XYZ file of C-alpha atoms in Angstrom:
748
model
C 89.196 113.645 81.702
C 88.316 116.637 80.728
C 91.506 118.460 81.413
C 93.697 115.666 79.661
C 91.607 115.815 76.666
C 91.858 120.003 76.176
C 95.380 119.945 76.755
C 96.333 117.383 74.260
C 93.687 118.952 71.838
C 95.029 122.194 72.187
C 98.836 121.174 71.774
C 98.575 118.255 69.510
C 95.705 119.022 67.490
C 96.675 121.871 65.754
C 100.286 120.264 64.703
C 98.617 117.099 63.819
C 95.978 119.279 61.345
C 99.186 121.452 59.840
C 100.898 117.924 59.354
C 97.892 117.135 57.142
C 97.040 114.154 59.432
C 93.507 112.741 59.074
C 90.988 114.384 61.044
C 89.623 111.158 62.011
C 92.730 109.454 63.196
C 94.222 112.703 64.868
C 91.228 113.396 66.860
C 90.395 109.560 67.312
C 94.030 109.596 68.789
C 93.679 112.335 71.096
C 90.109 111.185 72.513
C 91.329 107.861 73.174
C 94.626 108.680 74.552
C 92.776 111.220 76.946
C 90.537 108.828 78.144
C 93.950 106.325 79.167
C 94.352 108.415 82.591
C 91.483 106.515 83.738
C 93.112 103.610 83.906
C 96.742 104.097 84.128
C 98.097 104.781 87.440
C 98.276 106.952 89.122
C 94.560 107.390 88.469
C 91.779 108.572 90.786
C 89.523 106.461 89.304
C 91.367 103.313 90.905
C 91.517 105.160 94.409
C 88.123 105.481 94.631
C 86.965 102.187 93.100
C 89.581 100.812 95.686
C 87.525 102.669 98.728
C 84.474 101.516 97.485
C 85.305 98.053 96.695
C 87.133 97.636 99.943
C 83.433 98.300 101.770
C 81.731 95.553 99.267
C 84.043 93.098 99.621
C 83.091 92.823 103.806
C 79.388 92.875 102.641
C 80.327 89.988 99.850
C 82.051 88.201 102.584
C 79.202 88.428 105.163
C 76.641 86.931 102.293
C 79.260 84.181 101.365
C 79.275 83.093 105.023
C 75.512 83.179 105.302
C 75.274 81.151 101.860
C 77.888 78.858 103.082
C 76.276 78.093 106.687
C 73.007 77.769 104.656
C 74.152 75.061 102.576
C 76.284 73.234 104.793
C 75.280 74.029 108.378
C 78.615 75.103 109.318
C 78.850 78.505 111.231
C 82.229 79.132 110.239
C 83.606 79.628 106.645
C 87.003 78.427 106.118
C 89.207 81.598 105.142
C 90.483 80.269 101.785
C 86.579 80.659 100.613
C 86.796 84.542 101.588
C 86.886 87.654 98.995
C 90.090 88.694 98.198
C 90.196 92.657 99.322
C 92.108 95.070 97.368
C 93.974 98.752 98.012
C 94.576 101.707 96.098
C 98.048 100.253 95.634
C 96.932 96.723 94.495
C 94.540 98.188 91.843
C 97.496 100.551 90.629
C 99.068 97.187 90.066
C 96.503 95.505 88.810
C 95.962 98.264 86.023
C 99.564 98.794 85.122
C 99.244 95.518 82.778
C 95.778 96.224 81.280
C 96.970 99.920 80.817
C 100.283 98.581 79.104
C 98.108 96.130 76.504
C 95.928 99.077 75.861
C 98.957 101.726 74.986
C 100.459 98.877 72.888
C 97.270 98.028 71.087
C 96.825 101.795 70.239
C 100.407 102.183 69.114
C 100.469 99.238 66.821
C 96.769 100.286 65.291
C 98.442 103.735 64.598
C 101.805 102.193 63.256
C 99.377 99.912 61.164
C 97.386 102.781 59.309
C 100.366 105.053 58.672
C 102.242 102.087 57.052
C 99.172 100.817 55.216
C 97.755 104.581 54.415
C 100.426 107.127 54.935
C 98.262 110.040 53.728
C 96.674 109.290 56.931
C 99.381 109.908 58.905
C 102.389 111.621 56.842
C 106.079 111.678 58.254
C 106.766 115.025 60.046
C 110.433 116.184 59.214
C 112.450 117.934 62.266
C 113.555 121.160 61.458
C 115.946 121.415 64.264
C 119.340 120.260 65.347
C 119.604 117.141 67.347
C 122.273 118.355 69.180
C 123.416 118.216 72.848
C 121.264 120.920 73.815
C 118.349 118.909 72.337
C 118.661 116.140 74.442
C 119.473 118.709 77.397
C 116.232 120.167 76.971
C 114.309 116.987 76.413
C 115.625 115.795 79.427
C 115.154 118.821 81.740
C 111.445 118.701 79.908
C 110.825 115.090 80.499
C 113.394 113.501 83.268
C 111.480 115.572 86.567
C 107.494 114.711 85.672
C 108.551 111.292 85.170
C 110.626 110.817 88.431
C 107.936 112.293 90.349
C 105.662 109.831 88.692
C 107.390 106.740 89.479
C 108.195 108.185 93.028
C 104.504 108.649 93.961
C 103.372 105.663 92.256
C 106.550 103.387 93.367
C 105.631 104.695 97.022
C 102.196 103.770 96.893
C 102.705 100.363 95.278
C 105.746 99.394 97.234
C 103.961 100.360 100.917
C 106.479 102.827 101.749
C 103.810 105.526 102.053
C 99.939 105.902 102.122
C 97.977 107.634 99.304
C 97.436 110.884 100.914
C 101.000 110.960 101.676
C 101.931 110.294 98.520
C 100.130 112.871 97.021
C 101.669 115.167 99.651
C 105.129 114.013 97.932
C 103.662 115.118 94.120
C 102.245 118.074 95.386
C 105.915 119.151 96.579
C 107.804 118.011 93.286
C 105.019 119.742 91.308
C 105.635 123.172 93.427
C 109.441 122.559 92.835
C 109.243 121.970 89.299
C 106.601 124.706 88.527
C 109.183 127.078 90.712
C 112.126 126.582 87.689
C 109.736 126.555 84.795
C 108.212 129.793 85.480
C 111.519 131.435 85.671
C 112.722 129.764 82.584
C 115.686 131.749 80.776
C 116.381 133.683 83.961
C 120.093 132.596 85.461
C 118.742 132.101 88.710
C 115.596 129.912 87.382
C 116.861 126.332 88.959
C 118.535 127.883 92.284
C 115.943 126.383 94.893
C 115.405 123.071 92.712
C 119.234 122.462 93.144
C 118.930 123.264 96.675
C 115.914 120.719 97.083
C 117.459 118.213 95.282
C 121.023 117.976 96.999
C 119.004 118.388 99.994
C 117.074 115.415 99.473
C 120.556 113.431 98.576
C 122.143 114.259 102.057
C 119.151 113.337 103.687
C 118.794 110.042 101.770
C 122.647 109.407 102.509
C 122.558 110.036 106.032
C 118.996 108.229 106.741
C 120.612 105.026 104.608
C 124.098 105.255 106.418
C 123.044 106.073 109.975
C 120.854 106.163 112.400
C 119.567 109.324 113.425
C 117.414 109.583 116.593
C 117.805 112.889 119.010
C 116.489 110.297 121.982
C 119.906 108.659 120.872
C 122.346 111.057 121.173
C 125.561 110.143 123.131
C 128.406 111.207 121.517
C 129.586 114.417 119.634
C 129.241 112.583 116.621
C 125.959 111.589 117.282
C 125.112 115.236 117.482
C 127.108 116.126 114.748
C 124.841 113.620 112.284
C 121.810 115.050 113.714
C 122.779 118.855 113.071
C 123.843 117.806 109.531
C 120.389 116.267 108.804
C 118.739 119.011 110.246
C 120.298 121.842 108.080
C 119.691 119.762 105.089
C 115.986 119.489 105.889
C 115.981 123.155 106.417
C 117.729 123.659 103.436
C 114.876 121.292 101.364
C 112.162 123.363 103.525
C 113.837 126.471 102.017
C 114.013 125.493 98.609
C 110.436 124.510 98.590
C 109.356 127.799 100.404
C 111.019 129.730 97.673
C 109.450 127.906 94.667
C 106.202 128.069 96.403
C 106.739 132.037 96.538
C 107.530 132.157 92.975
C 104.611 130.325 91.862
C 102.596 132.935 94.473
C 103.639 135.908 92.985
C 104.180 134.820 89.132
C 100.795 135.040 87.612
C 99.174 134.420 90.672
C 99.642 130.438 89.709
C 99.521 129.079 93.167
C 96.287 131.368 94.084
C 94.748 129.501 91.054
C 95.586 125.937 91.355
C 94.495 126.274 95.270
C 90.880 127.600 94.063
C 90.484 124.993 91.583
C 91.987 121.980 93.848
C 89.682 124.017 96.313
C 86.453 123.599 94.182
C 87.466 120.002 93.085
C 87.686 118.812 96.690
C 84.535 120.304 97.495
C 82.344 118.716 94.538
C 84.025 115.476 95.452
C 82.944 115.836 99.200
C 79.097 116.803 98.293
C 79.001 114.109 95.783
C 80.491 111.427 97.893
C 77.860 113.250 100.851
C 74.966 112.771 98.209
C 75.875 109.441 97.225
C 75.689 108.151 100.650
C 72.672 109.854 101.452
C 71.449 108.346 98.068
C 72.650 104.838 98.976
C 70.957 104.572 102.293
C 67.759 106.070 101.070
C 67.661 103.572 98.487
C 68.473 100.395 100.796
C 66.064 101.420 103.539
C 63.356 101.722 100.559
C 64.246 98.113 99.572
C 66.321 99.101 96.148
C 69.118 96.955 96.805
C 67.334 94.014 97.772
C 65.208 94.544 94.246
C 68.136 95.206 92.368
C 69.950 91.942 94.409
C 66.571 89.738 93.412
C 66.699 90.820 89.748
C 70.433 90.040 89.162
C 70.250 86.612 91.393
C 67.135 85.884 89.429
C 68.763 86.196 86.108
C 69.505 82.582 83.931
C 73.311 82.040 83.440
C 74.849 82.496 86.480
C 77.289 85.199 87.412
C 78.328 85.823 83.789
C 74.615 87.058 82.965
C 74.556 89.553 85.816
C 78.082 90.592 84.849
C 77.314 91.496 81.562
C 74.027 93.173 82.576
C 75.949 95.228 85.350
C 78.769 96.060 82.830
C 75.981 97.483 80.215
C 74.159 99.740 82.806
C 77.500 101.245 83.627
C 78.298 101.774 80.147
C 75.358 103.671 79.424
C 75.052 105.666 82.794
C 78.776 106.694 81.376
C 77.267 108.763 79.037
C 75.087 110.603 81.466
C 77.338 110.521 84.485
C 81.365 111.079 85.622
C 82.922 108.447 86.985
C 82.586 109.675 90.806
C 78.630 109.394 91.091
C 79.043 105.848 88.986
C 81.798 104.909 91.635
C 79.830 105.920 94.870
C 76.226 105.540 93.874
C 76.449 102.240 91.523
C 79.666 100.181 92.881
C 78.421 100.084 96.217
C 75.171 98.580 95.179
C 76.112 96.132 92.624
C 79.819 94.963 93.560
C 78.719 92.752 96.758
C 76.546 90.800 94.569
C 79.057 90.137 91.927
C 81.746 89.577 94.376
C 79.893 86.985 96.291
C 79.266 84.734 93.705
C 81.409 81.620 94.699
C 80.991 80.099 91.074
C 82.965 83.185 89.389
C 84.637 83.670 93.032
C 86.334 87.329 91.165
C 88.995 89.031 93.068
C 87.798 92.786 93.990
C 90.978 93.852 91.828
C 89.860 92.551 88.474
C 86.426 93.492 89.024
C 87.366 97.136 89.706
C 90.089 97.435 86.631
C 87.117 95.701 84.814
C 84.852 98.719 85.981
C 87.696 101.177 85.094
C 87.995 100.112 81.585
C 84.210 99.975 80.790
C 84.131 103.735 82.077
C 87.051 104.664 79.731
C 85.593 102.944 76.586
C 81.699 104.574 77.561
C 83.492 108.181 78.269
C 84.580 107.474 74.510
C 81.539 106.273 72.736
C 79.463 108.270 70.385
C 77.256 110.485 70.410
C 77.409 110.971 74.308
C 81.020 110.298 75.276
C 82.316 113.172 77.677
C 85.559 112.750 75.884
C 84.270 113.760 72.397
C 82.199 117.059 73.966
C 85.296 118.285 75.483
C 87.008 117.654 72.202
C 84.607 119.063 70.132
C 84.491 122.162 72.057
C 88.481 123.140 71.292
C 88.415 121.513 68.040
C 88.854 123.823 65.017
C 85.598 124.546 62.882
C 87.159 122.757 59.989
C 87.259 119.382 62.155
C 83.588 118.108 61.850
C 81.976 116.027 64.394
C 81.316 113.459 62.128
C 84.843 112.657 62.079
C 85.498 112.770 65.573
C 82.974 110.548 65.667
C 84.553 107.867 63.064
C 88.050 108.208 64.602
C 87.027 107.372 68.010
C 85.409 104.068 66.034
C 88.490 101.680 66.026
C 89.955 102.508 69.600
C 86.261 101.638 70.900
C 86.937 98.050 69.485
C 90.329 98.116 70.308
C 88.950 98.578 74.074
C 86.037 96.329 73.899
C 88.749 93.845 72.873
C 90.736 94.585 75.581
C 87.905 94.044 77.815
C 87.181 90.709 76.638
C 90.790 89.962 76.906
C 91.031 91.018 80.585
C 87.753 89.268 81.400
C 89.259 86.210 79.594
C 92.264 85.901 81.349
C 92.283 87.336 85.097
C 95.911 86.547 85.646
C 96.776 90.053 83.196
C 95.037 92.149 86.199
C 95.800 89.741 89.232
C 99.179 88.433 89.048
C 101.164 91.548 89.756
C 99.164 92.443 93.098
C 99.744 88.891 94.188
C 103.830 88.510 93.434
C 104.204 92.163 94.896
C 102.199 90.676 97.715
C 104.181 87.731 98.343
C 107.692 88.506 97.438
C 108.249 91.752 99.566
C 108.832 92.015 103.230
C 105.295 92.151 104.501
C 104.072 88.539 102.668
C 102.418 86.544 104.707
C 103.794 83.249 106.144
C 103.980 79.654 103.937
C 101.249 78.623 106.895
C 98.462 80.930 105.800
C 95.367 79.388 105.104
C 94.850 81.143 101.996
C 98.011 80.104 100.405
C 97.719 76.501 101.297
C 95.725 75.103 97.835
C 98.211 76.754 95.649
C 101.341 76.256 97.889
C 100.208 72.375 97.856
C 99.901 72.481 94.217
C 103.442 73.780 94.063
C 105.105 71.392 96.228
C 103.256 68.510 94.422
C 104.814 69.440 91.225
C 108.033 69.737 93.114
C 107.396 66.452 94.058
C 107.344 64.831 90.777
C 110.574 66.455 89.533
C 112.772 65.466 92.794
C 110.782 62.414 93.900
C 114.232 60.272 93.338
C 116.122 62.727 95.609
C 113.668 63.088 98.184
C 113.192 59.133 98.460
C 117.133 58.895 98.693
C 117.267 61.626 101.426
C 114.513 59.469 103.233
C 115.665 56.265 103.055
C 119.070 57.439 103.953
C 118.087 59.209 107.158
C 116.966 56.055 108.204
C 120.707 54.610 108.408
C 121.574 57.135 111.083
C 121.992 55.940 114.660
C 119.456 57.276 117.019
C 120.081 54.562 120.226
C 122.387 56.915 121.769
C 119.446 59.561 121.989
C 117.243 59.930 124.962
C 113.896 57.665 124.632
C 111.606 60.468 124.364
C 113.880 62.476 122.123
C 114.256 59.424 119.971
C 111.014 58.475 119.731
C 109.962 62.365 118.388
C 112.618 61.797 115.995
C 111.759 58.542 114.900
C 108.219 59.576 114.564
C 109.228 62.356 112.174
C 111.373 59.717 109.903
C 108.103 57.732 109.518
C 106.208 60.735 109.093
C 108.401 61.582 105.965
C 108.099 57.550 104.682
C 104.547 58.255 104.444
C 104.579 61.288 102.466
C 104.458 59.772 98.925
C 101.108 57.266 99.941
C 99.705 60.418 101.484
C 100.342 62.409 98.238
C 98.741 59.498 96.355
C 95.749 59.522 98.055
C 95.095 63.393 97.440
C 95.590 63.156 93.862
C 93.559 59.658 93.866
C 90.324 61.506 95.626
C 91.143 64.731 93.489
C 90.499 62.210 90.546
C 87.293 60.952 91.931
C 85.994 64.149 92.580
C 86.986 65.669 89.416
C 84.795 62.796 87.897
C 81.970 63.162 90.279
C 81.654 66.448 90.171
C 81.107 66.639 86.282
C 77.696 64.733 87.229
C 77.132 66.586 90.391
C 77.316 70.315 89.415
C 74.003 70.134 86.975
C 71.778 68.993 89.821
C 73.882 70.957 92.572
C 73.319 74.212 90.417
C 69.594 73.217 89.583
C 69.101 72.517 93.003
C 70.916 75.902 94.681
C 68.498 77.740 92.096
C 65.418 76.254 93.407
C 65.914 76.968 97.205
C 67.342 80.177 96.192
C 63.507 80.818 95.039
C 62.411 79.189 97.847
C 64.367 81.423 100.489
C 62.980 84.413 98.820
C 59.232 83.576 99.176
C 60.654 82.556 102.955
C 61.436 85.982 103.629
C 58.080 87.696 101.963
C 56.100 85.355 104.186
C 58.257 86.016 107.115
C 57.456 89.727 106.018
C 53.951 89.723 105.616
C 53.487 87.619 109.289
C 54.868 90.663 110.875
C 52.592 92.496 109.145
C 49.537 89.900 110.034
C 50.774 90.320 113.318
C 50.247 94.229 113.551
C 46.748 94.605 112.181
C 43.013 93.080 113.798
C 41.731 90.522 112.176
C 38.486 92.121 110.971
C 40.543 94.742 109.434
C 40.307 94.508 105.162
C 44.129 93.782 104.879
C 43.577 91.141 106.994
C 42.262 88.529 104.682
C 44.441 89.561 101.886
C 47.383 89.179 103.800
C 46.256 85.584 104.675
C 45.445 85.096 101.175
C 48.834 86.293 99.854
C 50.741 84.235 103.038
C 48.783 80.934 101.666
C 49.647 81.618 97.987
C 53.524 82.167 98.754
C 53.034 78.719 100.828
C 51.761 76.999 98.177
C 54.499 78.323 95.831
C 56.983 77.233 98.051
C 55.625 73.610 98.453
C 55.393 73.520 94.595
C 59.297 74.472 94.513
C 60.014 72.485 97.257
C 58.730 69.307 94.893
C 60.602 69.937 92.070
C 64.070 69.279 94.122
C 64.871 65.570 92.476
C 64.647 62.940 95.328
C 67.963 61.861 94.722
C 69.244 65.086 95.390
C 69.657 64.102 99.415
C 71.548 61.023 98.712
C 73.839 62.464 96.356
C 74.495 65.691 98.216
C 75.658 63.659 101.361
C 77.737 61.519 99.131
C 79.747 64.486 97.221
C 79.732 66.306 100.733
C 81.047 63.364 102.323
C 83.813 62.926 98.841
C 84.583 66.603 100.079
C 85.286 66.113 103.642
C 87.630 63.091 102.620
C 89.569 65.504 100.250
C 89.989 67.572 103.133
C 90.800 65.291 105.473
C 93.484 63.686 102.989
C 95.251 67.032 102.669
C 95.300 67.941 106.260
C 96.491 64.309 107.334
C 99.669 65.573 104.743
C 100.067 68.436 106.158
C 100.451 67.243 109.381
C 102.464 64.377 108.362
C 104.883 66.855 106.145
C 104.954 69.305 109.780
C 105.885 66.723 111.878
C 108.779 64.994 109.479
C 110.294 68.579 109.767
C 109.790 69.887 113.159
C 110.711 67.196 114.851
C 114.376 66.849 112.941
C 114.786 70.522 113.477
C 113.867 70.672 117.193
C 116.634 67.572 117.693
C 118.938 69.943 115.647
C 118.374 72.829 117.970
C 118.389 70.580 120.828
C 122.109 69.064 119.510
C 123.303 72.243 118.407
C 123.879 73.576 121.899
C 126.120 70.813 123.070
C 128.986 73.618 123.120
C 127.128 75.739 125.341
C 126.142 72.760 127.954
C 129.715 71.964 127.928
C 130.792 75.376 129.169
C 128.314 74.835 132.108
C 130.989 72.538 133.736
C 132.800 75.660 134.919
C 129.971 77.357 136.181
C 128.713 74.384 138.226
C 132.162 73.753 139.486
C 132.055 77.482 140.910
C 128.532 76.898 142.194
C 130.135 73.711 144.152
C 132.722 75.601 145.827
C 130.168 78.397 146.600
C 128.108 75.610 148.191
C 131.067 74.392 150.113
C 131.768 77.929 151.546
C 127.849 78.143 152.586
C 127.876 81.211 150.658
C 124.046 80.967 150.010
C 123.460 84.338 148.419
C 126.215 83.829 146.126
C 125.244 80.626 145.345
C 121.632 81.354 144.799
C 123.141 84.153 142.155
C 125.548 81.479 140.268
C 122.408 79.032 140.537
C 120.295 81.675 138.401
C 122.856 82.078 136.160
C 122.641 78.649 135.161
C 119.019 78.579 134.888
C 118.806 81.396 132.716
C 121.260 79.477 130.314
C 119.487 76.058 130.229
C 115.904 77.929 129.529
C 117.078 77.982 126.181
C 118.376 74.237 126.152
C 115.669 71.712 124.805
C 115.890 68.249 126.063
C 117.636 69.332 129.576
C 114.437 68.317 131.977
C 115.842 66.333 134.515
C 119.033 68.724 134.477
C 116.647 71.257 135.402
C 114.644 69.154 137.858
C 117.842 69.101 139.586
C 118.775 72.556 139.600
C 115.300 73.442 140.742
C 115.327 70.999 143.552
C 118.946 72.569 144.440
C 117.372 75.962 144.643
C 114.347 75.025 146.969
C 117.245 73.571 149.183
C 119.069 76.949 149.449
C 116.064 79.047 149.809
C 114.899 76.718 153.011
C 114.665 78.615 156.184
C 116.765 76.421 157.851
C 119.539 74.911 155.273
C 120.467 71.373 155.598
C 124.153 70.866 154.675
C 123.756 67.323 153.986
C 120.231 67.517 151.583
C 121.877 70.531 149.917
C 125.280 68.645 149.089
C 123.243 65.692 148.027
C 120.680 68.032 145.557
C 124.501 69.614 144.302
C 125.925 66.419 143.509
C 122.365 65.354 141.682
C 122.760 68.104 139.606
C 126.541 67.346 138.746
C 125.424 64.295 137.546
C 122.827 65.148 135.371
C 125.254 67.532 134.035
C 127.694 64.751 133.396
C 124.729 62.537 131.898
C 123.384 65.248 129.537
C 127.101 65.862 128.294
C 127.840 62.554 127.717
C 124.685 61.617 124.951
C 125.053 65.271 123.582
C 129.117 64.985 122.908
C 128.331 61.229 121.534
C 125.513 62.240 119.447
C 126.248 65.665 117.880
C 129.743 64.494 116.324
C 127.876 61.419 114.898
C 124.429 62.259 114.288
C 124.176 66.391 113.431
C 125.836 66.498 110.282
C 123.666 63.531 109.053
C 120.230 65.347 110.314
C 121.640 69.140 109.091
C 122.091 67.550 105.737
C 118.310 65.714 105.848
C 116.958 69.081 107.191
C 118.408 70.712 103.928
C 117.193 68.429 101.512
C 113.657 68.391 102.694
C 113.378 72.202 103.436
C 112.057 73.255 100.270
C 109.439 70.412 99.801
C 108.226 68.812 103.479
C 109.353 72.033 105.250
C 108.321 74.317 103.321
C 105.081 75.242 105.266
C 107.592 76.182 108.473
C 109.606 78.403 106.628
C 109.376 82.109 108.177
C 108.956 83.912 104.316
C 108.216 81.848 100.888
C 110.834 81.070 98.797
C 110.980 83.133 95.626
C 110.433 80.428 93.110
C 107.188 79.316 95.368
C 106.126 83.075 95.643
C 106.075 83.284 91.804
C 104.344 80.105 91.238
C 101.627 80.849 94.108
C 101.110 84.176 92.753
C 100.389 82.913 89.221
C 98.211 80.272 90.770
C 96.379 82.619 92.813
C 95.526 85.171 90.141
C 93.405 82.583 88.652
C 89.711 82.715 89.725
C 88.676 79.057 91.159
C 85.399 77.764 91.029
C 84.447 77.159 94.834
C 80.407 76.853 94.028
C 80.631 72.964 94.783
C 81.557 73.827 98.615
C 78.486 76.046 99.032
């Protein structure tokens, strides 16, 4: 923050003042722009918040599981109710749209001020020539740092590199850029940069086109590729070391940078160590429980807690740096906010909101850090009051952005969800956390394609499956029947959902009232339990004994009074509503089971019929096996039989044929081989093969095309859960659905 504000103040402020810009507008825009680095990736604030929120999510999940167990009596909480965790890459993605929103708001404000009050931001004429040299200089100035930023950010966001690895890439890129910047004007200024860049291009080309691995060298061509890659790596290292040497010998830049980096790193680690000690002591002496009890006891639920926490962080931002706030305050308050099932906020959203709040705090007079830094380097002609006046509009814009992002969490949550669901490492459609949004997508798809889907289901009943073996035919017919019940099950889900919506409007106030009372009762019970332990540790005639007994009695009386406040109809209404929720869950499970059966049974039958050609090719192997048996060549017959077994192991619906082969193997491995039994077993194998082949050839020609057509027609609806990856349109729908905070408090 300080470096950004000071640098921009030293470079931009004198130029703006020379051009007759308003002091308040000039200082306000510099101070506000300097704080943008707190929220726009790559931001150290977001990285530290991601680390702290990761552990806070674990604590919040534990607290939510305890709450679920106390409310329902079930030990295991559904994974779909778990708190959504975060990482540095997700924080970067989550902060991207809010950062862009802030930048756009700043630009629009400055543009409007310039248009409405031209004297505050007069136009500045360009005195140079706009020619190819201008654009070349502009490109050399802007493109390298922008490219490096995109490489570092992209590698983190796409999961190619960790934060540490991306930081190493950024360091190497910065050294190379510094190497040619320090030799500006010399003919050899770009030699190391060009050498490193060309080497990287060669390395990327070789790794993209060929598999380069020392262990897999099998020819001179492989050896040549490895040598070329090694030469390119050596050339890149030469360019990097050359640039590093320049930064070392010219103006002692490298040493100064390393010293400052060591100071900053040491400061951060000392702060982290002190914060860990302070947090541990704070928790050991019951401070965390006091904070939790205070926040939980506030009327208004999550939003009153959230506003209080944000206000505290805002005030602390006047006096503390972001590191102290992130490592001391966030671990204490974040689990309390994240575990609330009514708000059900994500860690990414909470982290971005805290980041913007800290950013606003650093900008707010009279204590904002950015204002002190700017005051220190601003000319004496700039009055402090003008700086304060200048930042007020930007503070209002930041507060507006904070309210907007708080009201529309999709602005933060959408990009991380989208990036996750369309990536190669996306969770499969069967993931429990995706089921609610996946079914909402499928239900909307049913509404659009209902006629086509009904026609496909009706047409499949016209297929003749009588030639299939009984068990396979029964399984396929069961799949058809399951598909036919889908719309009934869908209507059942919608009916129970409508009933729940109506009932929940009446049940929610009662639920909130009783849960608030029960929360106070649990708090009293903890105090009673603690006092009973103290009571056991003192003698009955000690002065404190009577005091402890009296406190226990008073607390028990308060607990009984609170229990009497629970309405009499609570037990019946709670049981009725829980039964409705169980019915709704059962309806969804029945739907999922029917949809899976409808698709899986058809797919299994198609796979079974698709290997008919493979089964046909076994005829030659069986004929060869018969000749070996006739010659009594036992070992060769066993070898040939094992080849057949290896093939049929991958073929479904051939259990009788497989049993016949196994029986033949037992006869061939017998100590005393009976020629008659062996021949009989072989004839049984041949007969089973002919029987299998007969029905497969008959069915595959008539039935297989119809089944394949039916499978494709239900693949994106009934069979969506069985796909290895989500289709793009489904992934985008689910990303938007999951980016909204869903109230799940009635399940707790």
